[in-house]
Amino acid sequence: MQCWHCEEPARASCSLCGRFVCKDHFKPFSSFLTIFVGENNTPKALAVANVIWCGECEPQPEPIAMPELY
Ligand SMILES: [Zn+2]
C-alpha cells in the first residue's frame, strides 16, 4: 500500500479510518479502547497513547445521538 499523502510505501494504517501512511506522515494520537462502569459505579476507560493517526480524518469531539436505532 502507498501513503495517503505522498504515495511512498506505507508503514502503518490509521487506527481511526484505515488510511495508510508512511513514517513521515503519521501523527501520534491517544485513543480509547473501551469505556465501562467499574467498582462503585465509577466510569473507567482503557486508553492507548501514541497510536497511528493519518492526520486527515476528523475524530468528532462529541458523541452523535442516534435515536432512530431504538
Ligand atoms: Zn485517519
Tab-separated table of C-alpha atoms in Angstrom, chain A:
chain	number	residue	atom	x	y	z
A	1	MET	CA	0.000	0.000	0.000
A	2	GLN	CA	1.027	3.585	-0.561
A	3	CYS	CA	0.898	6.553	1.814
A	4	TRP	CA	-2.327	8.556	1.572
A	5	HIS	CA	-0.310	11.810	1.492
A	6	CYS	CA	2.802	11.198	-0.676
A	7	GLU	CA	2.256	7.787	-2.341
A	8	GLU	CA	5.555	6.415	-0.948
A	9	PRO	CA	5.388	2.906	0.588
A	10	ALA	CA	3.199	2.972	3.721
A	11	ARG	CA	4.356	1.689	7.131
A	12	ALA	CA	1.077	1.650	9.075
A	13	SER	CA	-2.629	2.321	8.865
A	14	CYS	CA	-4.604	4.968	10.732
A	15	SER	CA	-6.208	3.464	13.826
A	16	LEU	CA	-9.352	5.535	13.207
A	17	CYS	CA	-10.108	5.393	9.481
A	18	GLY	CA	-7.703	2.813	7.992
A	19	ARG	CA	-5.852	5.107	5.563
A	20	PHE	CA	-2.240	4.001	5.058
A	21	VAL	CA	0.595	6.379	5.957
A	22	CYS	CA	4.417	6.441	5.756
A	23	LYS	CA	6.818	7.293	8.618
A	24	ASP	CA	6.933	10.947	7.527
A	25	HIS	CA	3.184	11.463	7.514
A	26	PHE	CA	1.803	9.648	10.555
A	27	LYS	CA	0.843	11.627	13.654
A	28	PRO	CA	0.694	10.229	17.214
A	29	PHE	CA	-2.749	10.179	18.784
A	30	SER	CA	-4.316	8.945	22.021
A	31	SER	CA	-7.387	6.778	21.734
A	32	PHE	CA	-9.832	4.880	23.952
A	33	LEU	CA	-10.142	1.125	23.603
A	34	THR	CA	-13.253	0.918	25.707
A	35	ILE	CA	-15.195	2.721	28.420
A	36	PHE	CA	-17.080	0.840	31.108
A	37	VAL	CA	-18.644	1.242	34.552
A	38	GLY	CA	-16.314	-0.098	37.242
A	39	GLU	CA	-16.437	-0.515	41.027
A	40	ASN	CA	-18.606	1.931	42.955
A	41	ASN	CA	-20.418	2.756	39.712
A	42	THR	CA	-17.392	4.784	38.508
A	43	PRO	CA	-16.954	5.172	34.728
A	44	LYS	CA	-13.478	3.995	33.650
A	45	ALA	CA	-11.646	3.999	30.309
A	46	LEU	CA	-8.837	1.932	28.838
A	47	ALA	CA	-6.709	4.276	26.713
A	48	VAL	CA	-3.730	3.847	24.388
A	49	ALA	CA	-1.163	6.603	23.730
A	50	ASN	CA	0.861	7.027	20.520
A	51	VAL	CA	-1.459	5.181	18.166
A	52	ILE	CA	-1.206	5.936	14.440
A	53	TRP	CA	-3.333	8.780	13.097
A	54	CYS	CA	-3.301	9.810	9.428
A	55	GLY	CA	-3.917	13.490	10.191
A	56	GLU	CA	-6.639	13.532	7.549
A	57	CYS	CA	-9.700	12.027	9.261
A	58	GLU	CA	-11.501	14.093	11.894
A	59	PRO	CA	-12.442	12.396	15.176
A	60	GLN	CA	-15.503	14.221	16.475
A	61	PRO	CA	-15.337	15.798	19.946
A	62	GLU	CA	-18.898	14.882	20.930
A	63	PRO	CA	-20.959	11.696	20.617
A	64	ILE	CA	-23.641	11.708	17.932
A	65	ALA	CA	-27.185	10.860	19.060
A	66	MET	CA	-28.830	8.080	17.032
A	67	PRO	CA	-32.350	7.760	18.478
A	68	GLU	CA	-33.587	6.032	15.311
A	69	LEU	CA	-31.777	2.852	16.424
A	70	TYR	CA	-34.326	2.307	19.211
